[in-house]
Short mmCIF file of C-alpha atoms in Angstrom, two decimals:
data_model
loop_
_atom_site.label_atom_id
_atom_site.label_comp_id
_atom_site.label_asym_id
_atom_site.label_seq_id
_atom_site.Cartn_x
_atom_site.Cartn_y
_atom_site.Cartn_z
CA MET A 94 125.19 -44.83 75.60
CA SER A 95 123.20 -43.03 73.12
CA LYS A 96 119.55 -43.51 72.21
CA GLU A 97 120.38 -45.41 69.06
CA LYS A 98 121.65 -48.20 71.36
CA ILE A 99 118.41 -48.59 73.23
CA GLN A 100 117.17 -51.14 70.83
CA ILE A 101 116.33 -54.84 71.20
CA CYS A 102 117.87 -57.47 69.01
CA GLU A 103 115.35 -58.35 66.32
CA ASP A 104 115.72 -62.05 66.71
CA LEU A 105 114.97 -61.98 70.44
CA ALA A 106 112.50 -59.16 70.46
CA ASP A 107 109.36 -61.23 70.72
CA VAL A 108 110.40 -62.88 74.04
CA MET A 109 111.21 -59.52 75.71
CA PRO A 110 108.64 -58.55 78.38
CA PRO A 111 106.24 -55.77 77.48
CA GLU A 112 107.76 -53.04 79.58
CA TYR A 113 111.03 -53.22 77.62
CA GLN A 114 109.31 -53.24 74.30
CA GLU A 115 107.38 -50.26 75.45
CA LEU A 116 110.47 -48.50 76.61
CA VAL A 117 112.06 -48.85 73.15
CA ALA A 118 108.83 -47.88 71.30
CA THR A 119 107.60 -44.91 73.33
CA ALA A 120 110.13 -43.65 75.81
CA THR A 121 111.20 -40.01 75.17
CA TYR A 122 114.99 -40.70 74.67
CA GLY A 123 116.37 -38.16 72.27
CA ASN A 124 113.37 -35.71 72.57
CA GLN A 125 114.80 -32.26 73.13
CA ASP A 126 111.68 -30.94 74.60
CA ARG A 127 110.86 -33.88 76.92
CA GLY A 128 109.35 -32.87 80.22
CA TRP A 129 106.83 -33.81 83.01
CA LYS A 130 103.89 -33.51 80.58
CA ASP A 131 105.19 -36.73 78.91
CA ILE A 132 104.24 -38.64 81.96
CA GLY A 133 101.16 -40.66 81.14
CA SER A 134 101.62 -40.40 77.38
CA SER A 135 104.91 -42.04 76.88
CA LYS A 136 106.96 -44.82 78.74
CA GLU A 137 108.54 -43.39 81.79
CA LEU A 138 112.20 -44.20 82.65
CA ILE A 139 111.21 -45.69 85.92
CA GLU A 140 109.41 -48.94 85.90
CA GLN A 141 108.55 -49.44 89.52
CA HIS A 142 109.76 -48.30 92.86
CA SER A 143 110.05 -49.88 96.33
CA LEU A 144 109.31 -46.84 98.40
CA CYS A 145 106.48 -46.51 100.74
CA ALA A 146 103.05 -45.80 99.43
CA GLY A 147 102.44 -42.13 98.94
CA CYS A 148 106.20 -41.31 99.36
CA PRO A 149 106.95 -37.93 97.67
CA GLU A 150 110.35 -39.21 96.79
CA SER A 151 108.62 -41.46 94.20
CA ILE A 152 106.95 -38.61 92.50
CA ALA A 153 110.23 -36.59 92.71
CA PHE A 154 111.99 -39.38 90.80
CA ARG A 155 109.34 -39.43 88.17
CA TYR A 156 109.58 -35.61 87.51
CA ILE A 157 113.23 -35.63 87.46
CA LEU A 158 113.61 -38.50 85.07
CA ALA A 159 110.94 -37.02 82.84
CA SER A 160 112.86 -33.70 82.97
CA LEU A 161 116.38 -34.87 82.11
CA PRO A 162 117.50 -33.09 78.98
CA ALA A 163 119.31 -36.14 77.58
CA PRO A 164 118.67 -39.25 79.62
CA GLU A 165 120.51 -41.45 77.16
CA ASP A 166 123.75 -39.50 77.93
CA THR A 167 123.12 -39.05 81.62
CA VAL A 168 124.74 -40.91 84.53
CA PHE A 169 123.25 -40.75 88.03
CA VAL A 170 125.42 -41.13 91.10
CA GLY A 171 123.45 -42.40 94.04
CA SER A 172 124.22 -42.88 97.67
CA THR A 173 122.84 -44.91 100.60
CA GLY A 174 119.35 -44.04 101.60
CA CYS A 175 115.75 -44.40 100.33
CA THR A 176 116.93 -43.17 96.95
CA SER A 177 119.18 -46.20 96.49
CA LEU A 178 116.15 -48.52 96.50
CA VAL A 179 114.81 -46.97 93.41
CA PHE A 180 117.84 -46.96 91.12
CA PRO A 181 117.69 -50.57 90.17
CA HIS A 182 114.36 -49.72 88.59
CA VAL A 183 115.54 -46.73 86.46
CA ALA A 184 116.35 -46.93 82.83
CA VAL A 185 119.12 -44.43 83.04
CA HIS A 186 122.81 -45.38 83.81
CA ASN A 187 123.61 -45.07 87.44
CA ILE A 188 126.33 -45.84 90.03
CA HIS A 189 125.94 -46.49 93.68
CA SER A 190 128.57 -44.93 95.84
CA LEU A 191 129.59 -45.36 99.40
CA PHE A 192 127.57 -43.39 101.97
CA GLY A 193 128.74 -39.82 101.46
CA ASN A 194 131.16 -40.33 98.63
CA GLN A 195 128.80 -39.44 95.85
CA ASN A 196 130.30 -36.09 94.92
CA ALA A 197 133.80 -37.45 94.90
CA ILE A 198 132.66 -40.30 92.65
CA ALA A 199 130.75 -37.96 90.32
CA SER A 200 133.92 -35.66 90.03
CA GLY A 201 136.06 -38.59 88.70
CA LEU A 202 133.16 -39.87 86.46
CA LYS A 203 132.61 -36.37 84.98
CA ARG A 204 136.31 -35.94 84.26
CA THR A 205 136.49 -39.38 82.73
CA LEU A 206 133.54 -38.98 80.51
CA LYS A 207 134.77 -35.74 79.30
CA SER A 208 138.10 -37.35 78.35
CA ARG A 209 136.49 -40.63 76.91
CA PHE A 210 133.69 -38.78 75.02
CA PRO A 211 135.13 -35.29 74.14
CA ASP A 212 132.39 -34.68 71.42
CA VAL A 213 129.33 -35.73 73.42
CA GLU A 214 127.89 -33.86 76.31
CA LYS A 215 127.57 -36.31 79.14
CA ASP A 216 125.62 -35.17 82.04
CA VAL A 217 126.39 -36.37 85.57
CA VAL A 218 123.76 -35.96 88.17
CA VAL A 219 124.22 -36.75 91.93
CA LEU A 220 121.04 -37.72 93.62
CA ALA A 221 121.20 -38.45 97.34
CA GLY A 222 119.38 -37.82 100.50
CA ASP A 223 120.20 -35.12 103.13
CA GLY A 224 122.20 -37.50 105.30
CA ALA A 225 124.61 -38.38 102.46
CA THR A 226 124.83 -34.79 101.17
CA VAL A 227 124.91 -32.78 104.42
CA ASP A 228 126.05 -34.95 107.24
CA ILE A 229 128.20 -37.88 106.20
CA GLY A 230 129.15 -36.51 102.78
CA LEU A 231 129.40 -32.70 103.37
CA ASP A 232 133.27 -32.76 102.86
CA MET A 233 132.92 -34.42 99.51
CA THR A 234 129.89 -32.24 98.54
CA MET A 235 131.60 -28.98 99.38
CA GLN A 236 134.97 -29.88 97.99
CA SER A 237 133.41 -30.80 94.66
CA TRP A 238 131.82 -27.25 94.64
CA PHE A 239 135.20 -25.66 95.67
CA ARG A 240 136.71 -27.38 92.70
CA LEU A 241 133.89 -26.07 90.46
CA GLU A 242 133.24 -29.55 89.14
CA LYS A 243 130.68 -29.34 86.36
CA PHE A 244 127.85 -31.66 87.45
CA THR A 245 124.58 -31.30 89.21
CA THR A 246 123.87 -32.21 92.82
CA ILE A 247 120.25 -33.09 93.81
CA CYS A 248 119.42 -33.41 97.47
CA PHE A 249 116.29 -35.19 98.46
CA ASP A 250 115.72 -33.47 101.70
CA ASN A 251 113.35 -35.32 104.03
CA GLU A 252 114.78 -33.71 107.14
CA LEU A 253 115.88 -36.84 108.89
CA TYR A 254 117.35 -40.35 108.26
CA ALA A 255 114.23 -41.97 107.12
CA ASN A 256 114.91 -45.58 106.45
CA THR A 257 116.82 -46.23 109.66
CA GLY A 258 114.14 -45.05 111.81
CA GLY A 259 114.16 -41.32 112.08
CA GLN A 260 117.41 -40.09 113.45
CA GLU A 261 118.26 -36.45 113.42
CA SER A 262 120.00 -34.93 110.42
CA GLY A 263 121.64 -31.75 109.61
CA LEU A 264 118.78 -30.56 107.51
CA MET A 265 116.24 -31.27 110.25
CA GLN A 266 114.33 -28.27 111.42
CA LYS A 267 115.08 -26.87 114.97
CA GLY A 268 112.93 -28.31 117.59
CA PHE A 269 111.61 -31.30 115.64
CA VAL A 270 111.05 -34.36 117.70
CA ALA A 271 111.56 -37.61 115.73
CA LYS A 272 111.40 -41.29 116.78
CA MET A 273 115.20 -41.45 117.33
CA ALA A 274 115.64 -37.77 118.35
CA PRO A 275 113.20 -37.74 121.34
CA LYS A 276 114.53 -34.45 122.94
CA GLY A 277 114.12 -32.51 119.72
CA LYS A 278 116.81 -31.00 117.68
CA ASN A 279 118.80 -28.24 119.38
CA PHE A 280 120.25 -26.52 116.32
CA GLU A 281 119.01 -24.69 113.21
CA LYS A 282 118.48 -26.46 109.84
CA VAL A 283 121.72 -26.14 107.85
CA ARG A 284 121.50 -23.56 105.23
CA LEU A 285 122.61 -25.71 102.44
CA ALA A 286 121.60 -23.48 99.74
CA GLU A 287 123.56 -20.48 100.99
CA ILE A 288 126.50 -22.78 101.62
CA ALA A 289 126.29 -23.97 97.94
CA ARG A 290 126.07 -20.47 96.66
CA GLU A 291 129.08 -19.45 98.72
CA ALA A 292 131.03 -22.52 97.87
CA GLY A 293 130.77 -21.94 94.06
CA CYS A 294 127.60 -23.25 92.72
CA ALA A 295 126.47 -21.14 89.72
CA TYR A 296 122.87 -22.30 90.05
CA VAL A 297 121.10 -23.11 93.28
CA ALA A 298 117.36 -23.83 93.72
CA VAL A 299 115.28 -24.81 96.68
CA LEU A 300 111.70 -26.09 96.28
CA THR A 301 109.21 -28.88 97.04
CA VAL A 302 108.08 -31.30 94.50
CA SER A 303 104.39 -30.24 94.69
CA LYS A 304 104.50 -28.59 91.35
CA PRO A 305 106.03 -30.55 88.45
CA ASN A 306 106.50 -27.59 86.09
CA ARG A 307 108.77 -25.99 88.72
CA VAL A 308 110.71 -29.21 89.32
CA GLU A 309 111.19 -29.60 85.53
CA GLN A 310 112.53 -26.02 85.22
CA ALA A 311 114.94 -26.43 88.15
CA ILE A 312 116.30 -29.65 87.00
CA LYS A 313 116.78 -28.44 83.45
CA ASN A 314 118.37 -25.16 84.50
CA ALA A 315 120.73 -27.02 86.92
CA ILE A 316 121.82 -29.42 84.18
CA TYR A 317 122.24 -26.81 81.50
CA VAL A 318 124.28 -24.66 83.94
CA ALA A 319 126.55 -27.60 84.92
CA ARG A 320 127.26 -28.30 81.28
CA GLU A 321 128.60 -24.68 80.56
CA VAL A 322 129.27 -22.80 83.65
CA GLY A 323 129.87 -24.85 86.79
CA PRO A 324 128.37 -26.89 89.69
CA SER A 325 124.68 -26.66 90.39
CA PHE A 326 122.68 -27.61 93.31
CA VAL A 327 118.88 -28.43 93.67
CA GLN A 328 117.42 -29.07 97.15
CA LEU A 329 113.99 -30.76 96.99
CA TYR A 330 111.74 -31.14 99.94
CA THR A 331 110.44 -34.81 99.89
CA PRO A 332 108.95 -35.31 103.33
CA CYS A 333 109.02 -38.75 104.87
CA ILE A 334 105.36 -39.25 105.62
CA LEU A 335 106.06 -42.17 107.87
CA GLU A 336 108.49 -40.37 110.05
CA ILE A 337 106.60 -37.11 110.44
CA GLY A 338 103.31 -38.94 111.32
CA LYS A 339 101.36 -38.32 108.21
CA GLN A 340 99.19 -40.58 106.00
CA SER A 341 99.96 -41.78 102.57
CA MET A 342 97.76 -39.14 100.99
CA GLU A 343 99.15 -36.21 102.92
CA GLY A 344 102.54 -35.77 101.41
CA LEU A 345 101.27 -33.28 98.96
CA ASP A 346 99.66 -31.12 101.53
CA GLU A 347 102.69 -31.26 103.68
CA MET A 348 104.87 -29.97 100.73
CA LYS A 349 102.29 -27.23 99.96
CA ASP A 350 102.15 -26.16 103.46
CA SER A 351 105.97 -25.78 103.69
CA GLU A 352 106.23 -23.61 100.55
CA THR A 353 103.64 -20.99 101.68
CA ILE A 354 104.96 -17.57 102.78
CA GLY A 355 107.18 -17.95 105.73
CA GLY A 356 107.59 -21.62 105.28
CA ARG A 357 110.80 -23.62 105.21
CA PHE A 358 110.65 -24.33 101.57
CA VAL A 359 109.45 -21.19 99.91
CA GLN A 360 110.98 -21.51 96.35
CA LYS A 361 114.28 -19.73 96.00
CA GLU A 362 117.03 -19.63 93.32
CA TYR A 363 120.57 -18.16 93.38
CA ILE A 364 121.85 -17.74 89.90
CA THR A 365 125.26 -16.16 88.85
CA ASP A 366 125.16 -13.61 86.13
CA GLU A 367 126.98 -15.90 83.68
CA ALA A 368 124.55 -18.74 84.52
CA GLN A 369 121.56 -16.35 84.03
CA LYS A 370 122.85 -15.26 80.76
CA LEU A 371 123.20 -18.95 79.64
CA LEU A 372 119.60 -19.67 80.81
CA ASP A 373 118.18 -16.71 78.94
CA SER A 374 119.94 -17.58 75.66
CA ILE A 375 118.61 -21.22 76.07
CA LYS A 376 115.18 -20.07 76.70
CA GLU A 377 115.33 -17.73 73.58
CA GLU A 378 116.55 -20.74 71.49
CA THR A 379 113.89 -23.05 72.74
CA LYS A 380 111.22 -20.47 71.97
CA ALA A 381 112.48 -19.90 68.48
CA ARG A 382 112.71 -23.61 67.87
CA LYS A 383 109.17 -24.28 69.08
CA LYS A 384 107.83 -21.31 67.08
CA ALA A 385 109.53 -22.74 63.87
CA ALA A 386 108.27 -26.25 64.66
CA LYS A 387 104.70 -24.75 65.01
CA GLU A 388 104.89 -22.93 61.78
CA ALA A 389 106.27 -25.75 59.87
CA LYS A 390 103.22 -27.93 61.23
CA LYS A 391 100.80 -25.22 60.16
CA SER A 392 102.24 -24.95 56.65
CA VAL A 393 102.10 -28.84 56.28
CA ASN A 394 98.44 -28.81 57.45
CA ALA A 395 97.58 -25.97 54.99
CA MET B 291 142.14 -82.17 98.69
CA SER B 292 139.48 -83.88 96.64
CA GLN B 293 137.86 -82.11 93.79
CA TYR B 294 134.71 -80.33 94.55
CA GLN B 295 131.91 -81.38 91.99
CA VAL B 296 129.69 -78.72 90.94
CA LEU B 297 126.51 -80.82 90.56
CA PRO B 298 122.90 -79.94 90.19
CA GLY B 299 121.21 -79.31 93.59
CA PRO B 300 119.30 -78.80 95.59
CA GLU B 301 122.49 -78.51 97.48
CA ALA B 302 121.58 -76.25 100.32
CA PHE B 303 120.12 -72.92 101.11
CA LEU B 304 123.53 -71.44 100.80
CA PRO B 305 125.75 -73.73 98.75
CA PRO B 306 129.39 -72.88 98.86
CA ALA B 307 131.04 -70.77 96.18
CA ALA B 308 132.90 -73.34 94.01
CA ALA B 309 136.02 -70.96 94.09
CA SER B 310 136.10 -71.34 97.81
CA MET B 311 136.24 -74.96 97.43
CA GLY B 312 139.40 -74.86 95.41
CA ASN B 313 137.86 -74.94 91.86
CA VAL B 314 139.71 -72.87 89.30
CA LEU B 315 138.64 -71.25 86.09
CA PRO B 316 139.59 -72.77 82.72
CA ASP B 317 142.40 -71.30 80.62
CA PRO B 318 141.77 -70.01 77.07
CA GLY B 319 140.80 -73.13 74.87
CA GLU B 320 139.38 -75.00 78.01
CA ALA B 321 136.18 -75.27 79.63
CA HIS B 322 135.12 -76.97 82.97
CA ILE B 323 132.65 -79.79 83.46
CA GLU B 324 131.39 -80.04 87.05
CA GLY B 325 134.70 -78.36 88.17
CA ARG B 326 136.99 -80.56 86.18
CA ILE B 327 138.99 -78.63 83.54
CA VAL B 328 138.58 -80.05 80.07
CA PRO B 329 139.43 -79.21 76.49
CA GLU B 330 136.71 -77.04 75.13
CA ASP B 331 135.60 -79.60 72.47
CA GLU B 332 134.74 -82.04 75.05
CA ALA B 333 132.50 -79.59 76.76
CA TYR B 334 130.63 -78.93 73.46
CA GLU B 335 129.74 -82.56 73.21
CA VAL B 336 128.57 -82.75 76.79
CA PHE B 337 126.54 -79.58 76.31
CA ALA B 338 124.71 -81.22 73.27
CA ARG B 339 124.05 -84.39 75.24
CA LYS B 340 122.63 -82.52 78.25
CA VAL B 341 120.37 -80.42 75.97
CA LEU B 342 119.05 -83.19 73.98
CA GLY B 343 118.53 -85.41 76.95
CA ALA B 344 116.53 -82.75 78.88
CA LYS B 345 112.78 -82.45 79.18
CA VAL B 346 112.86 -78.75 79.40
CA PRO B 347 116.14 -77.37 78.14
CA THR B 348 116.19 -73.47 78.29
CA ILE B 349 118.29 -70.65 77.21
CA PHE B 350 118.51 -67.67 79.49
CA PRO B 351 119.85 -64.81 77.31
CA GLY B 352 120.90 -61.85 79.33
CA PRO B 353 121.13 -58.08 78.57
CA LEU B 354 124.38 -58.41 76.72
CA VAL B 355 122.70 -60.31 73.96
CA LEU B 356 119.12 -58.99 74.16
CA TRP B 357 120.01 -55.35 73.72
CA LYS B 358 121.40 -54.41 70.54
CA TRP B 359 124.57 -52.74 71.57
CA ASN B 360 126.07 -53.29 68.15
CA ASP B 361 125.73 -55.30 65.08
CA HIS B 362 127.86 -58.15 66.42
CA VAL B 363 125.42 -58.63 69.24
CA ALA B 364 122.63 -58.94 66.72
CA GLU B 365 124.51 -61.76 65.07
CA LYS B 366 124.83 -63.45 68.42
CA ALA B 367 121.14 -63.03 69.11
CA LYS B 368 120.37 -64.63 65.65
CA ALA B 369 122.61 -67.58 66.56
CA ILE B 370 120.84 -67.95 69.91
CA ARG B 371 117.46 -68.24 68.08
CA GLU B 372 118.92 -70.71 65.74
CA LEU B 373 120.23 -72.84 68.56
CA ALA B 374 116.89 -72.70 70.23
CA ASN B 375 115.13 -73.81 66.99
CA GLU B 376 117.67 -76.50 66.31
CA ALA B 377 117.69 -78.27 69.76
CA PRO B 378 114.75 -77.35 70.51
CA MET B 379 115.22 -75.17 73.55
CA ARG B 380 112.89 -72.58 75.21
CA ILE B 381 114.09 -69.02 75.56
CA ILE B 382 113.41 -67.20 78.66
CA PRO B 383 115.00 -63.59 78.86
CA MET B 384 116.82 -62.00 81.65
CA ALA B 385 116.15 -58.47 80.35
CA ASP B 386 117.84 -56.74 83.25
CA TYR B 387 118.72 -57.29 86.82
CA ARG B 388 116.27 -55.25 88.84
CA PRO B 389 114.24 -57.03 91.49
CA LYS B 390 110.69 -57.16 90.37
CA TYR B 391 107.71 -56.23 92.43
CA PRO B 392 105.36 -57.56 93.44
CA LYS B 393 106.38 -60.79 91.58
CA ILE B 394 107.93 -61.73 88.33
CA GLU B 395 106.11 -63.55 85.61
CA ALA B 396 107.97 -66.83 86.02
CA ALA B 397 106.59 -68.29 82.86
CA VAL B 398 108.19 -65.76 80.62
CA GLU B 399 111.09 -64.21 82.42
CA ILE B 400 113.97 -64.96 84.84
CA ASN B 401 115.47 -62.56 87.30
CA PRO B 402 118.82 -63.07 89.04
CA ASN B 403 117.51 -62.15 92.47
CA HIS B 404 115.05 -65.15 92.41
CA PRO B 405 115.98 -67.34 89.40
CA ASN B 406 114.73 -70.44 91.24
CA LEU B 407 111.13 -69.26 90.74
CA THR B 408 111.41 -69.53 87.00
CA ILE B 409 113.15 -72.87 87.21
CA TRP B 410 110.45 -74.30 89.50
CA HIS B 411 107.55 -72.84 87.56
CA ASN B 412 108.66 -74.26 84.14
CA LYS B 413 110.31 -77.36 85.59
CA ILE B 414 113.53 -76.57 83.74
CA ASP B 415 116.07 -79.33 84.02
CA VAL B 416 118.85 -78.01 81.95
CA CYS B 417 119.72 -74.32 81.24
CA ILE B 418 122.42 -72.26 79.71
CA PHE B 419 123.16 -68.64 80.49
CA ILE B 420 124.44 -66.48 77.59
CA GLY B 421 125.03 -62.78 77.83
CA VAL B 422 124.52 -62.32 81.48
CA HIS B 423 126.98 -60.11 83.33
CA CYS B 424 129.33 -62.33 85.43
CA HIS B 425 128.40 -60.94 88.83
CA GLN B 426 124.66 -61.53 88.21
CA ALA B 427 125.33 -64.94 86.59
CA ASN B 428 127.30 -66.03 89.57
CA LEU B 429 124.47 -64.97 91.93
CA SER B 430 121.80 -66.79 89.83
CA LEU B 431 123.96 -69.90 89.44
CA LYS B 432 124.39 -70.30 93.10
CA ILE B 433 120.68 -69.71 93.89
CA ILE B 434 119.78 -72.36 91.26
CA ARG B 435 122.32 -74.83 92.52
CA GLY B 436 121.07 -74.18 96.12
CA GLY B 437 117.35 -74.66 95.52
CA THR B 438 116.67 -76.60 92.33
CA ASN B 439 117.76 -79.72 90.59
CA CYS B 440 118.56 -77.90 87.24
CA TYR B 441 121.93 -78.59 85.44
CA THR B 442 123.33 -75.11 84.77
CA MET B 443 125.69 -74.16 81.89
CA ALA B 444 127.29 -70.86 81.11
CA MET B 445 128.59 -69.39 77.89
CA CYS B 446 130.71 -66.66 79.51
CA ALA B 447 132.31 -63.83 77.60
CA MET B 448 134.98 -63.48 80.25
CA ALA B 449 136.80 -66.22 82.10
CA GLY B 450 133.98 -68.59 82.89
CA HIS B 451 131.88 -69.52 85.96
CA GLU B 452 132.95 -71.91 88.59
CA ASP B 453 129.44 -71.96 90.01
CA ALA B 454 127.99 -73.42 86.78
CA CYS B 455 127.97 -77.16 86.31
CA LEU B 456 129.60 -76.63 82.99
CA SER B 457 131.21 -73.44 81.69
CA PHE B 458 132.76 -72.04 78.55
CA ARG B 459 134.95 -69.00 78.31
CA ASP B 460 135.55 -66.16 75.80
CA ALA B 461 132.17 -66.47 74.32
CA ASP B 462 131.65 -65.13 70.84
CA LEU B 463 129.66 -65.73 67.77
CA GLY B 464 131.88 -68.59 66.67
CA LYS B 465 131.35 -70.38 70.04
CA ILE B 466 127.58 -69.99 69.93
CA ARG B 467 127.74 -71.51 66.44
CA LYS B 468 129.79 -74.38 67.72
CA LEU B 469 126.98 -75.19 70.25
CA ILE B 470 124.67 -75.37 67.28
CA ASP B 471 127.01 -77.59 65.35
CA ALA B 472 127.39 -79.87 68.40
CA VAL B 473 123.70 -80.41 68.66
CA LYS B 474 123.50 -81.03 64.96
CA LYS B 475 126.30 -83.55 65.06
CA LEU B 476 124.64 -85.52 67.82
CA LYS B 477 121.36 -85.54 66.00
CA SER B 478 122.91 -86.69 62.95
CA GLU B 479 124.29 -89.73 64.95
CA GLY B 480 120.73 -90.53 65.91
CA VAL B 481 120.51 -88.87 69.35
CA GLU B 482 116.99 -87.45 69.56
CA SER B 483 115.75 -84.65 71.71
CA GLN B 484 113.81 -85.76 74.81
CA ALA B 485 112.25 -82.22 75.24
CA ILE B 486 108.54 -82.02 75.99
CA PRO B 487 106.88 -80.46 72.91
CA PHE B 488 106.23 -76.78 73.40
CA LYS B 489 105.65 -73.62 71.48
CA GLN B 490 107.91 -70.65 72.14
CA PHE B 491 105.89 -67.91 73.78
CA LYS B 492 105.64 -64.54 72.11
CA LEU B 493 105.22 -61.21 73.79
CA SER B 494 104.13 -57.90 72.48
CA ARG B 495 103.66 -54.50 74.10
CA ALA B 496 100.25 -55.57 75.11
CA GLY B 497 101.40 -58.77 76.79
CA LEU B 498 101.47 -62.37 75.92
CA VAL B 499 100.39 -62.97 72.23
CA ASP B 500 97.64 -65.56 71.98
CA GLN B 501 99.27 -68.14 69.94
CA SER B 502 96.22 -70.51 69.63
CA ALA B 503 94.77 -67.81 67.39
CA ASN B 504 97.57 -68.40 64.91
#
C-alpha cells in the first residue's frame, strides 16, 4: 500500500464516518519528518484502544505510530498479549501471529515483500510483549537475529504476563512477587538487550516510554538500520500498572523511577560501527534537508 | 436430506452455518436464493423485488468499495450510489472491521462485530453487502440472521455466501449495473418502491451535516 491509496471513493465519501475522513485529510502518511510532535495537530494512526486506563502501552503505541518513517509501507507483526487488543484499531497494515511465532512470520513476510516490491522499501516491524518475545517465542526471536533478517523487533516489556493475571515472565525482575508468582521470582531478569547484541542485532536500544523524543529516535534508528544493515531490537518498559499495584496516573512515575541511575531501564544502546555510520549519514541528510526547507521558506516570505 | 433454507431470522443466538447444513456455493453464472442454486438472472429479479418491496432497504458497502484502491473501485462506488438513488436505498458504510468503543453510531455505520445494532436501530428489513471481505461478511450475515428479521443479500467478489438469504458471486462493475437494471426493469413494469421516504445522511470531518439547513 502507498499513501496514494489511502483515499476514499468520491461517490461514497459523504457517508464515511468523520474519523476516516480525518485520516485521509490530516494523517501524516508520506511526511518524511513525521514524529511524536504531530500528535495533537494531525490525525493519529490509532483511533482508539482497549487497554486499561492509564496503561503505558497505549502511549507507547501512540509514540511508535507517530514515529514510523513510512507507515503507508509498513507492516506490523503482532502476537498474543495486550498489544493484540490494540492492532484492530490501528491504521497500519498488521498481521497477528500465533503466540511466539512473530519473528518467524516477519522473516517470511520481509523476504516476500522484498521479492514482490523490489523497488519499494517495505518496513516490517514486530511488536510483541515480553512473554511472546522472551519466553514462548525466544527460539523464533533469536533464530531471526542469527539469520540477520532485516526487520525491527520491538518488545513491550511489562515484566510479567499481564492479561492472564500476572504470571512470572523471563523479563520479570528477581524477587518480584506477582499475583500468580506468590513466592517471588528466583532468577535474574533475562538480559535480552545483550542477547540481541550477541545474536547479531546491529542496533539495540533499551528505554522506557516516559520521553517521547527518545522513543521516536530509537524507533527511527531501529527501522533505518533494519532497512540497510541488519536486525534491530528495541526494548521498551511499559509497566502493567494493575499488576504492580499502581494507580492509573502512576505509570509515568514508575517509568521515570526505573530509568534513574541504577534503575533497571537506564537508557542504553548498542550500535555496530556500520549502523552508526548509517545513522550519522541519515542525520546529516535530514539536517541538510531541513535547513534547505527553512531557507526556501524564508526566501518565499521575503 | 432436506434443503436447509436460509431465511430471515431471528433464528437463534447461534444460527448454524449454512455450509454445515449441506448448502453449497453457486458455480460461476449462478447465484443462490435461500440456499437454492439458481441461474444468476433469476436472482437479479428477486433482488429487485425484495428491494422495492422493503420499507428500509439498505446497502452496506465495505472497505473494498469505500476506499479507492484503484480506478475500477471508484467506478463500482459510483454504480453503488446510482443503485441507491434509483431504488431508493439507504447507504450505511462498513468502513473497517474494528470493534468500536464505547459504542458505534448505529444510525450511520455498521460493524461486523455487532451488525444487529445497526439493523435494529434503523429497522432495516432488506440489506445487501457489497465489498465486504468474505470472513467479515460471513460473521455479520450469521449475526444478522441470528438476531434480526432482516433479509440479507450479498454481492460477493469471490464465490458467494451461503449465510446470506440471497447471494451473487464474482461481483464486478457489470454485475452492480445489472442490479440497477433489474430495479429499473421492475419499476418500468409498474412495481413501486415501498420504502419509507428518507434523506440520505451526510457526514463531514465535523460529524453529521445538518441537512435541514439545506
